[in-house]
Amino acid sequence: MGRLQQTVFERNVPARSVVDHALARTRQAVFWQDDLGTPDRYPRLSASARADVVVVGGGCTGLWTALGIKQRDPGARVLLLEGRSVGWAASGRDTGLVTAPLGHENLAAMDVAVTGLGLDCGWERTGVVDLAVEPHQIDQLQDAAVAAAVAGVPHTYLDRAKVRAEIASPTYEAGLVRPGGGALVDPARLAAELARAASALGVEIFEETRAVRLAVPARGAVALRTTSPAGEASVRAERVVLGTGAFPPLLRRHRRQAAAVYEHAVATEPLDAGLLAALGWRGRQGLADAAHRYRLTDDDRIVFGGYAVRPAGGRMSRAHENQPETARRLAEHLLTTFPQLEGVRLTHRWAAATARGVRTGPDRLAQPGALGPGRDT
Ligand SMILES: Cc1cc2nc3c(=O)[nH]c(=O)nc-3n(C[C@H](O)[C@H](O)[C@H](O)COP(=O)(O)OP(=O)(O)OC[C@H]3O[C@@H](n4cnc5c(N)ncnc54)[C@H](O)[C@@H]3O)c2cc1C
């Protein structure tokens, strides 16, 4: 690759010995699961059922949807079917940086829900700083600043000197601070808490219950077949919401609309006060450059995520979650971003599948499909 095409991370690769040291004791484990305790578990579906709405998938898409339906229509019978356990997939493993790239309505609604329902999920309205790490990205950030001004969104544009004074990285070329544009959350606790709140409102959650077949007739109820260790069952409902993320879609027509891509993350050990001071970062904002999202945790670790890898052949497999060479690349990028971390260990590395494709939204969330009689087949 020619020098001009290289990124800042390729031009400034940390010394091999520094990366080796950082990774010497790294476990393949999801950091967020260490302190999760024993979240509530839900039964398997063992008998056929009838509902107004059935939600397939117990990630953040399915859980927020089921909760929202029940809040709007407390009398509705809402079933949520999860093939394993709620939050086990991408939703419980992500970086936990909630951003509002297009509008603040979603983020504000999450804020109201988290506070109103008393969800214990490490929610912090820190805001976010979008970063340019290449000179050619400065224009994009300036355009974003103009768009924010037009939309009346509070923001501050920081040039190279100012952004480095705020957060001490030699890679930063410019920054756009959006104080209302982001929040931090512990994603595994959020999923567990959403399930608890949804269940308390009357959503009937079933775990280890996989939907295996979906029929959406032109008239009449939607029909789902399910399987679980308790046996097979069927569910009939007026509406079905598909929140199955990167997993194989239940409808053939969705198969070409999204592909599974594995996103990776690493976590450092807790940083001491001296190291934190060397980084600046006093506002604890979520940080995002074109390839990475990273944030501080409650106990002052850095969780650094990014690096999407599309598996060969496109098939999902738990084996794709264990990629030491991708974790090494992330470790290099983290150390290039913050050379001050030389000597710090990475404690965890993990990955999960997310959906990418024509039907993905601005946050790369797979768009849930809301289907009902006569509206889709
Ligand atoms: C390392 C990493 C970092 C990330 N960082 C961020 C970030 O900082 N900010 C951000 O906004 N996003 C981030 N993401 C992306 C984000 O995690 C995903 O977009 C989001 O979690 C997708 O949620 P979901 O509910 O659609 O899918 P999932 O969380 O994948 O949930 C889908 C669920 O559906 C279930 N399911 C599938 N098929 C069936 C079936 N047939 N029957 C029953 N159940 C079924 C699965 O078991 C699974 O639990 C990151 C992702 C990763 C992996």
Tab-separated table of C-alpha atoms and ligand atoms in Angstrom:
chain	number	residue	atom	x	y	z
A	1	MET	CA	0.000	0.000	0.000
A	2	GLY	CA	1.402	3.431	-0.941
A	3	ARG	CA	2.320	5.787	1.840
A	4	LEU	CA	-0.386	8.289	0.916
A	5	GLN	CA	-3.080	5.652	1.306
A	6	GLN	CA	-1.981	4.658	4.787
A	7	THR	CA	-4.009	5.691	7.802
A	8	VAL	CA	-2.570	7.301	10.907
A	9	PHE	CA	-2.736	3.887	12.572
A	10	GLU	CA	-0.543	2.336	9.884
A	11	ARG	CA	1.920	5.242	9.872
A	12	ASN	CA	2.381	5.046	13.643
A	13	VAL	CA	2.337	1.388	14.622
A	14	PRO	CA	3.438	0.972	18.255
A	15	ALA	CA	6.507	-1.151	19.034
A	16	ARG	CA	5.791	-4.864	18.875
A	17	SER	CA	7.037	-5.365	22.458
A	18	VAL	CA	4.550	-2.744	23.750
A	19	VAL	CA	1.617	-4.496	22.049
A	20	ASP	CA	2.844	-7.928	23.194
A	21	HIS	CA	2.940	-6.658	26.779
A	22	ALA	CA	-0.562	-5.164	26.518
A	23	LEU	CA	-1.990	-8.457	25.245
A	24	ALA	CA	0.027	-10.912	27.338
A	25	ARG	CA	-2.825	-11.658	29.767
A	26	THR	CA	-5.888	-10.736	27.742
A	27	ARG	CA	-8.872	-13.095	28.141
A	28	GLN	CA	-11.447	-13.761	25.468
A	29	ALA	CA	-14.432	-12.646	27.567
A	30	VAL	CA	-17.039	-9.881	27.497
A	31	PHE	CA	-16.030	-7.269	30.072
A	32	TRP	CA	-19.655	-6.296	30.786
A	33	GLN	CA	-20.502	-9.822	31.915
A	34	ASP	CA	-17.955	-9.809	34.764
A	35	ASP	CA	-20.173	-7.759	37.080
A	36	LEU	CA	-23.551	-8.739	35.722
A	37	GLY	CA	-24.349	-11.013	38.669
A	38	THR	CA	-27.280	-13.306	38.060
A	39	PRO	CA	-29.871	-11.475	35.991
A	40	ASP	CA	-33.507	-12.644	35.975
A	41	ARG	CA	-34.131	-15.641	33.736
A	42	TYR	CA	-37.353	-16.318	31.864
A	43	PRO	CA	-39.211	-19.560	31.048
A	44	ARG	CA	-39.246	-21.465	27.784
A	45	LEU	CA	-42.417	-21.462	25.742
A	46	SER	CA	-43.959	-24.883	26.215
A	47	ALA	CA	-47.562	-24.395	25.063
A	48	SER	CA	-49.136	-22.707	22.094
A	49	ALA	CA	-50.187	-19.108	22.651
A	50	ARG	CA	-52.134	-16.229	21.141
A	51	ALA	CA	-50.970	-12.602	21.347
A	52	ASP	CA	-51.635	-9.163	19.938
A	53	VAL	CA	-47.957	-8.681	19.139
A	54	VAL	CA	-45.109	-11.166	19.117
A	55	VAL	CA	-41.565	-9.784	19.154
A	56	VAL	CA	-38.778	-12.077	17.961
A	57	GLY	CA	-35.350	-11.317	19.444
A	58	GLY	CA	-34.290	-10.245	22.929
A	59	GLY	CA	-31.600	-7.736	21.937
A	60	CYS	CA	-32.047	-3.987	22.360
A	61	THR	CA	-34.264	-3.791	19.243
A	62	GLY	CA	-36.734	-6.392	20.528
A	63	LEU	CA	-36.636	-5.294	24.161
A	64	TRP	CA	-37.158	-1.571	23.502
A	65	THR	CA	-39.928	-2.413	21.033
A	66	ALA	CA	-41.785	-4.754	23.393
A	67	LEU	CA	-41.456	-2.249	26.229
A	68	GLY	CA	-42.668	0.629	24.037
A	69	ILE	CA	-45.717	-1.292	22.795
A	70	LYS	CA	-46.733	-2.194	26.330
A	71	GLN	CA	-46.236	1.373	27.567
A	72	ARG	CA	-48.456	2.715	24.790
A	73	ASP	CA	-51.058	-0.019	25.015
A	74	PRO	CA	-51.020	-1.621	28.489
A	75	GLY	CA	-53.908	-3.919	27.554
A	76	ALA	CA	-52.078	-5.541	24.631
A	77	ARG	CA	-50.810	-9.088	25.058
A	78	VAL	CA	-47.144	-8.919	24.021
A	79	LEU	CA	-44.875	-11.970	23.779
A	80	LEU	CA	-41.114	-11.741	23.319
A	81	LEU	CA	-39.288	-14.832	22.060
A	82	GLU	CA	-35.513	-15.068	22.525
A	83	GLY	CA	-33.558	-18.006	21.106
A	84	ARG	CA	-30.920	-17.966	23.887
A	85	SER	CA	-31.026	-15.429	26.718
A	86	VAL	CA	-31.868	-11.740	26.547
A	87	GLY	CA	-28.883	-9.533	25.725
A	88	TRP	CA	-26.432	-12.385	25.064
A	89	ALA	CA	-25.625	-11.160	21.517
A	90	ALA	CA	-24.397	-7.775	20.197
A	91	SER	CA	-26.742	-5.800	22.453
A	92	GLY	CA	-24.990	-7.051	25.594
A	93	ARG	CA	-21.493	-6.780	24.150
A	94	ASP	CA	-21.192	-3.444	22.441
A	95	THR	CA	-19.115	-0.446	23.451
A	96	GLY	CA	-22.080	1.134	25.168
A	97	LEU	CA	-21.724	4.464	23.441
A	98	VAL	CA	-25.181	5.734	22.539
A	99	THR	CA	-24.990	8.479	19.944
A	100	ALA	CA	-27.549	10.626	18.176
A	101	PRO	CA	-26.011	11.331	14.788
A	102	LEU	CA	-29.204	12.510	13.085
A	103	GLY	CA	-31.473	13.771	15.796
A	104	HIS	CA	-31.763	13.942	19.531
A	105	GLU	CA	-35.295	12.588	19.855
A	106	ASN	CA	-34.240	8.964	20.232
A	107	LEU	CA	-31.559	9.729	22.774
A	108	ALA	CA	-33.910	11.985	24.740
A	109	ALA	CA	-36.558	9.234	24.761
A	110	MET	CA	-33.983	6.733	26.027
A	111	ASP	CA	-32.969	9.180	28.736
A	112	VAL	CA	-36.578	9.573	29.851
A	113	ALA	CA	-37.128	5.788	29.827
A	114	VAL	CA	-33.910	4.943	31.691
A	115	THR	CA	-34.590	7.567	34.341
A	116	GLY	CA	-38.350	7.041	34.520
A	117	LEU	CA	-38.132	3.275	34.826
A	118	GLY	CA	-35.141	3.451	37.167
A	119	LEU	CA	-32.976	1.206	34.968
A	120	ASP	CA	-29.714	0.476	36.788
A	121	CYS	CA	-27.406	0.425	33.771
A	122	GLY	CA	-24.591	2.918	34.336
A	123	TRP	CA	-26.315	5.583	32.196
A	124	GLU	CA	-24.176	8.761	31.934
A	125	ARG	CA	-25.108	11.722	29.705
A	126	THR	CA	-21.500	12.597	28.886
A	127	GLY	CA	-21.972	13.802	25.334
A	128	VAL	CA	-19.727	12.737	22.510
A	129	VAL	CA	-16.715	14.067	20.623
A	130	ASP	CA	-16.476	13.149	16.943
A	131	LEU	CA	-12.869	13.108	15.838
A	132	ALA	CA	-10.937	13.660	12.641
A	133	VAL	CA	-7.728	11.633	12.648
A	134	GLU	CA	-6.717	12.428	9.052
A	135	PRO	CA	-6.467	15.902	7.486
A	136	HIS	CA	-9.059	14.972	4.850
A	137	GLN	CA	-11.633	14.256	7.593
A	138	ILE	CA	-11.487	17.857	8.864
A	139	ASP	CA	-13.831	19.075	6.110
A	140	GLN	CA	-16.403	16.435	7.055
A	141	LEU	CA	-16.288	17.552	10.666
A	142	GLN	CA	-16.647	21.207	9.666
A	143	ASP	CA	-19.655	20.248	7.522
A	144	ALA	CA	-21.118	18.424	10.521
A	145	ALA	CA	-20.572	21.562	12.624
A	146	VAL	CA	-22.475	23.622	10.056
A	147	ALA	CA	-25.307	21.047	9.988
A	148	ALA	CA	-25.457	21.122	13.791
A	149	ALA	CA	-25.645	24.927	13.741
A	150	VAL	CA	-28.484	24.843	11.186
A	151	ALA	CA	-30.355	22.260	13.283
A	152	GLY	CA	-29.789	24.304	16.455
A	153	VAL	CA	-27.878	21.432	18.087
A	154	PRO	CA	-25.390	22.585	20.742
A	155	HIS	CA	-21.831	21.888	19.600
A	156	THR	CA	-18.273	23.218	19.694
A	157	TYR	CA	-15.776	22.773	16.879
A	158	LEU	CA	-12.211	22.248	18.117
A	159	ASP	CA	-9.186	22.688	15.890
A	160	ARG	CA	-6.077	20.524	16.230
A	161	ALA	CA	-4.556	22.418	19.164
A	162	LYS	CA	-7.851	22.715	21.045
A	163	VAL	CA	-8.913	19.112	20.628
A	164	ARG	CA	-5.504	17.871	21.780
A	165	ALA	CA	-5.728	20.185	24.790
A	166	GLU	CA	-9.100	18.589	25.644
A	167	ILE	CA	-8.023	14.966	25.083
A	168	ALA	CA	-4.322	14.268	24.668
A	169	SER	CA	-4.017	12.149	21.537
A	170	PRO	CA	-1.339	12.813	18.909
A	171	THR	CA	-3.719	11.408	16.259
A	172	TYR	CA	-6.414	14.080	16.592
A	173	GLU	CA	-6.662	16.668	13.794
A	174	ALA	CA	-9.990	18.221	14.874
A	175	GLY	CA	-12.979	17.467	17.067
A	176	LEU	CA	-16.672	18.235	17.237
A	177	VAL	CA	-18.002	18.268	20.795
A	178	ARG	CA	-21.715	17.504	21.014
A	179	PRO	CA	-22.608	17.786	24.727
A	180	GLY	CA	-26.171	16.535	24.243
A	181	GLY	CA	-25.321	14.047	21.522
A	182	GLY	CA	-24.303	10.961	23.424
A	183	ALA	CA	-24.506	8.835	26.520
A	184	LEU	CA	-22.627	5.946	28.059
A	185	VAL	CA	-24.346	2.777	29.173
A	186	ASP	CA	-23.379	-0.673	30.404
A	187	PRO	CA	-24.988	-2.637	27.567
A	188	ALA	CA	-25.360	-5.978	29.359
A	189	ARG	CA	-27.001	-4.340	32.374
A	190	LEU	CA	-29.226	-2.301	30.051
A	191	ALA	CA	-30.524	-5.471	28.352
A	192	ALA	CA	-31.144	-7.186	31.699
A	193	GLU	CA	-32.896	-4.099	33.064
A	194	LEU	CA	-35.015	-3.601	29.942
A	195	ALA	CA	-36.179	-7.206	30.242
A	196	ARG	CA	-36.987	-6.713	33.932
A	197	ALA	CA	-38.954	-3.516	33.228
A	198	ALA	CA	-40.776	-5.026	30.244
A	199	SER	CA	-41.684	-8.113	32.249
A	200	ALA	CA	-42.931	-5.942	35.144
A	201	LEU	CA	-45.237	-4.154	32.695
A	202	GLY	CA	-46.621	-7.499	31.542
A	203	VAL	CA	-44.527	-8.424	28.497
A	204	GLU	CA	-44.288	-12.229	28.511
A	205	ILE	CA	-40.657	-13.096	27.836
A	206	PHE	CA	-39.559	-16.575	26.791
A	207	GLU	CA	-35.891	-17.541	26.589
A	208	GLU	CA	-34.258	-20.507	24.851
A	209	THR	CA	-37.270	-20.300	22.547
A	210	ARG	CA	-36.351	-19.977	18.915
A	211	ALA	CA	-38.812	-18.993	16.215
A	212	VAL	CA	-38.208	-21.388	13.359
A	213	ARG	CA	-40.981	-20.634	10.900
A	214	LEU	CA	-43.093	-17.570	10.179
A	215	ALA	CA	-46.171	-17.434	8.004
A	216	VAL	CA	-47.765	-14.086	7.206
A	217	PRO	CA	-51.031	-14.789	5.364
A	218	ALA	CA	-52.872	-12.125	3.382
A	219	ARG	CA	-55.680	-12.248	5.959
A	220	GLY	CA	-55.868	-13.391	9.541
A	221	ALA	CA	-53.257	-13.897	12.192
A	222	VAL	CA	-49.526	-14.250	11.727
A	223	ALA	CA	-48.336	-17.758	12.668
A	224	LEU	CA	-44.978	-18.662	14.202
A	225	ARG	CA	-43.553	-22.084	15.007
A	226	THR	CA	-41.135	-22.204	17.906
A	227	THR	CA	-38.764	-24.736	19.350
A	228	SER	CA	-37.213	-24.909	22.817
A	229	PRO	CA	-35.891	-27.604	25.149
A	230	ALA	CA	-39.497	-27.709	26.443
A	231	GLY	CA	-40.762	-28.741	23.008
A	232	GLU	CA	-42.376	-27.206	19.959
A	233	ALA	CA	-45.195	-24.664	20.097
A	234	SER	CA	-47.039	-22.249	17.886
A	235	VAL	CA	-47.896	-18.593	18.402
A	236	ARG	CA	-50.595	-16.687	16.565
A	237	ALA	CA	-50.571	-12.903	16.673
A	238	GLU	CA	-51.989	-9.844	14.937
A	239	ARG	CA	-48.516	-8.405	14.433
A	240	VAL	CA	-44.954	-9.673	14.531
A	241	VAL	CA	-41.850	-7.532	15.061
A	242	LEU	CA	-38.557	-9.011	13.866
A	243	GLY	CA	-35.624	-7.895	16.003
A	244	THR	CA	-33.297	-10.731	15.024
A	245	GLY	CA	-30.228	-8.574	14.290
A	246	ALA	CA	-27.589	-10.318	12.178
A	247	PHE	CA	-29.135	-13.752	12.684
A	248	PRO	CA	-30.711	-15.653	9.799
A	249	PRO	CA	-33.953	-13.869	8.943
A	250	LEU	CA	-37.257	-15.689	9.236
A	251	LEU	CA	-38.474	-14.392	5.903
A	252	ARG	CA	-36.709	-15.391	2.707
A	253	ARG	CA	-37.159	-11.911	1.258
A	254	HIS	CA	-34.963	-10.410	4.016
A	255	ARG	CA	-32.015	-12.692	3.296
A	256	ARG	CA	-30.286	-10.415	0.827
A	257	GLN	CA	-30.942	-7.238	2.766
A	258	ALA	CA	-28.332	-7.496	5.499
A	259	ALA	CA	-25.080	-9.327	6.118
A	260	ALA	CA	-23.467	-10.399	9.382
A	261	VAL	CA	-20.322	-8.480	10.255
A	262	TYR	CA	-18.295	-9.115	13.418
A	263	GLU	CA	-17.438	-6.068	15.484
A	264	HIS	CA	-14.650	-6.342	18.053
A	265	ALA	CA	-13.779	-4.619	21.313
A	266	VAL	CA	-11.040	-4.656	23.938
A	267	ALA	CA	-10.961	-3.356	27.525
A	268	THR	CA	-7.956	-2.099	29.471
A	269	GLU	CA	-7.315	-2.616	33.137
A	270	PRO	CA	-8.506	0.334	35.332
A	271	LEU	CA	-6.331	3.406	34.735
A	272	ASP	CA	-4.815	5.154	37.745
A	273	ALA	CA	-5.322	8.849	38.467
A	274	GLY	CA	-1.934	9.833	37.012
A	275	LEU	CA	-2.654	8.125	33.723
A	276	LEU	CA	-6.140	9.608	33.523
A	277	ALA	CA	-4.672	13.061	34.103
A	278	ALA	CA	-2.173	12.439	31.292
A	279	LEU	CA	-5.069	11.710	28.920
A	280	GLY	CA	-7.102	14.794	29.858
A	281	TRP	CA	-10.604	13.548	28.946
A	282	ARG	CA	-12.075	15.115	32.070
A	283	GLY	CA	-15.567	15.193	30.551
A	284	ARG	CA	-15.553	11.380	30.086
A	285	GLN	CA	-17.253	11.928	26.710
A	286	GLY	CA	-17.802	9.044	24.338
A	287	LEU	CA	-15.249	9.322	21.533
A	288	ALA	CA	-15.718	8.317	17.914
A	289	ASP	CA	-13.436	8.459	14.892
A	290	ALA	CA	-14.257	6.994	11.501
A	291	ALA	CA	-13.290	3.470	12.578
A	292	HIS	CA	-13.567	3.286	16.377
A	293	ARG	CA	-15.873	4.095	19.292
A	294	TYR	CA	-14.429	4.256	22.771
A	295	ARG	CA	-15.312	5.331	26.263
A	296	LEU	CA	-14.386	5.157	29.921
A	297	THR	CA	-16.126	2.709	32.259
A	298	ASP	CA	-17.352	3.176	35.836
A	299	ASP	CA	-13.997	1.877	37.094
A	300	ASP	CA	-11.945	3.976	34.645
A	301	ARG	CA	-11.027	1.392	32.048
A	302	ILE	CA	-11.093	2.226	28.377
A	303	VAL	CA	-13.385	0.081	26.241
A	304	PHE	CA	-12.207	0.481	22.666
A	305	GLY	CA	-14.388	-0.933	19.905
A	306	GLY	CA	-14.389	-1.036	16.184
A	307	TYR	CA	-12.922	-3.041	13.396
A	308	ALA	CA	-15.773	-4.768	11.630
A	309	VAL	CA	-14.798	-8.013	9.949
A	310	ARG	CA	-17.037	-9.722	7.444
A	311	PRO	CA	-16.646	-13.495	7.812
A	312	ALA	CA	-15.545	-15.481	4.791
A	313	GLY	CA	-18.625	-16.955	3.130
A	314	GLY	CA	-20.837	-14.639	5.196
A	315	ARG	CA	-21.875	-17.372	7.630
A	316	MET	CA	-22.208	-16.680	11.358
A	317	SER	CA	-20.229	-18.828	13.772
A	318	ARG	CA	-19.145	-18.479	17.402
A	319	ALA	CA	-15.607	-19.184	16.100
A	320	HIS	CA	-15.577	-15.719	14.481
A	321	GLU	CA	-15.783	-14.159	17.958
A	322	ASN	CA	-12.311	-15.455	18.797
A	323	GLN	CA	-9.890	-13.512	16.592
A	324	PRO	CA	-6.632	-12.720	18.384
A	325	GLU	CA	-5.216	-10.991	15.291
A	326	THR	CA	-8.149	-8.553	15.182
A	327	ALA	CA	-7.758	-7.852	18.907
A	328	ARG	CA	-4.073	-7.162	18.192
A	329	ARG	CA	-5.011	-4.639	15.509
A	330	LEU	CA	-7.389	-2.920	17.960
A	331	ALA	CA	-4.677	-2.889	20.639
A	332	GLU	CA	-2.293	-1.239	18.156
A	333	HIS	CA	-4.897	1.379	17.254
A	334	LEU	CA	-5.593	2.102	20.927
A	335	LEU	CA	-1.878	2.524	21.655
A	336	THR	CA	-1.437	4.750	18.604
A	337	THR	CA	-4.340	6.868	19.845
A	338	PHE	CA	-2.977	7.036	23.388
A	339	PRO	CA	0.766	6.239	23.541
A	340	GLN	CA	0.500	7.177	27.245
A	341	LEU	CA	-0.992	3.697	27.753
A	342	GLU	CA	2.362	1.964	27.203
A	343	GLY	CA	2.670	-0.598	30.013
A	344	VAL	CA	-1.114	-0.906	30.541
A	345	ARG	CA	-2.625	-4.382	30.116
A	346	LEU	CA	-5.705	-5.259	28.128
A	347	THR	CA	-7.850	-7.532	30.261
A	348	HIS	CA	-10.655	-8.521	27.849
A	349	ARG	CA	-11.269	-8.963	24.146
A	350	TRP	CA	-14.567	-9.975	22.573
A	351	ALA	CA	-16.751	-9.677	19.479
A	352	ALA	CA	-20.312	-10.109	18.272
A	353	ALA	CA	-22.190	-10.145	14.998
A	354	THR	CA	-24.035	-7.045	13.850
A	355	ALA	CA	-26.151	-6.574	10.751
A	356	ARG	CA	-24.945	-4.391	7.904
A	357	GLY	CA	-26.770	-3.804	4.693
A	358	VAL	CA	-29.360	-1.859	2.818
A	359	ARG	CA	-31.882	-2.146	5.641
A	360	THR	CA	-29.674	-0.797	8.405
A	361	GLY	CA	-30.319	2.475	10.136
A	362	PRO	CA	-28.056	5.411	10.933
A	363	ASP	CA	-26.639	3.691	14.010
A	364	ARG	CA	-26.151	0.515	11.980
A	365	LEU	CA	-29.025	-1.038	13.876
A	366	ALA	CA	-30.847	-3.521	11.699
A	367	GLN	CA	-34.243	-2.044	11.017
A	368	PRO	CA	-36.843	-4.168	12.771
A	369	GLY	CA	-39.545	-5.414	10.467
A	370	ALA	CA	-43.112	-4.795	11.636
A	371	LEU	CA	-45.352	-7.172	9.738
A	372	GLY	CA	-49.029	-7.866	9.833
A	373	PRO	CA	-51.748	-9.411	7.735
A	374	GLY	CA	-51.984	-7.925	4.288
A	375	ARG	CA	-48.877	-5.783	4.793
A	376	ASP	CA	-46.179	-8.254	3.938
A	377	THR	CA	-45.736	-11.812	2.788
B	1	LIG	C1	-18.066	-4.793	19.794
B	1	LIG	C2	-19.284	-3.989	19.391
B	1	LIG	C3	-19.305	-2.626	19.639
B	1	LIG	C4	-20.442	-1.881	19.290
B	1	LIG	N1	-20.484	-0.591	19.696
B	1	LIG	C5	-21.637	0.100	19.520
B	1	LIG	C6	-21.791	1.386	20.085
B	1	LIG	O1	-20.893	1.885	20.773
B	1	LIG	N2	-22.945	2.068	19.830
B	1	LIG	C7	-23.963	1.519	19.097
B	1	LIG	O2	-24.999	2.171	18.913
B	1	LIG	N3	-23.867	0.279	18.585
B	1	LIG	C8	-22.746	-0.443	18.797
B	1	LIG	N4	-22.656	-1.724	18.305
B	1	LIG	C9	-23.787	-2.258	17.510
B	1	LIG	C10	-24.954	-2.708	18.409
B	1	LIG	O3	-24.505	-3.563	19.438
B	1	LIG	C11	-25.987	-3.463	17.568
B	1	LIG	O4	-26.364	-2.658	16.467
B	1	LIG	C12	-27.244	-3.795	18.365
B	1	LIG	O5	-26.909	-4.448	19.580
B	1	LIG	C13	-28.187	-4.660	17.567
B	1	LIG	O6	-29.273	-5.002	18.398
B	1	LIG	P1	-30.357	-6.044	17.940
B	1	LIG	O7	-31.321	-6.203	19.054
B	1	LIG	O8	-30.888	-5.616	16.625
B	1	LIG	O9	-29.544	-7.395	17.661
B	1	LIG	P2	-28.888	-8.448	18.670
B	1	LIG	O10	-28.321	-7.797	19.882
B	1	LIG	O11	-27.979	-9.280	17.832
B	1	LIG	O12	-30.116	-9.316	19.161
B	1	LIG	C14	-30.803	-10.189	18.316
B	1	LIG	C15	-31.398	-11.276	19.195
B	1	LIG	O13	-32.328	-12.015	18.424
B	1	LIG	C16	-32.238	-13.367	18.812
B	1	LIG	N5	-32.741	-14.173	17.709
B	1	LIG	C17	-32.291	-14.203	16.440
B	1	LIG	N6	-33.026	-15.032	15.679
B	1	LIG	C18	-33.984	-15.540	16.502
B	1	LIG	C19	-35.058	-16.456	16.308
B	1	LIG	N7	-35.294	-17.010	15.120
B	1	LIG	N8	-35.833	-16.749	17.365
B	1	LIG	C20	-35.615	-16.181	18.592
B	1	LIG	N9	-34.611	-15.307	18.811
B	1	LIG	C21	-33.799	-14.982	17.790
B	1	LIG	C22	-30.755	-13.584	19.101
B	1	LIG	O14	-30.555	-14.713	19.934
B	1	LIG	C23	-30.357	-12.258	19.727
B	1	LIG	O15	-30.425	-12.286	21.137
B	1	LIG	C24	-21.544	-2.502	18.623
B	1	LIG	C25	-21.516	-3.873	18.387
B	1	LIG	C26	-20.412	-4.619	18.781
B	1	LIG	C27	-20.420	-6.119	18.552
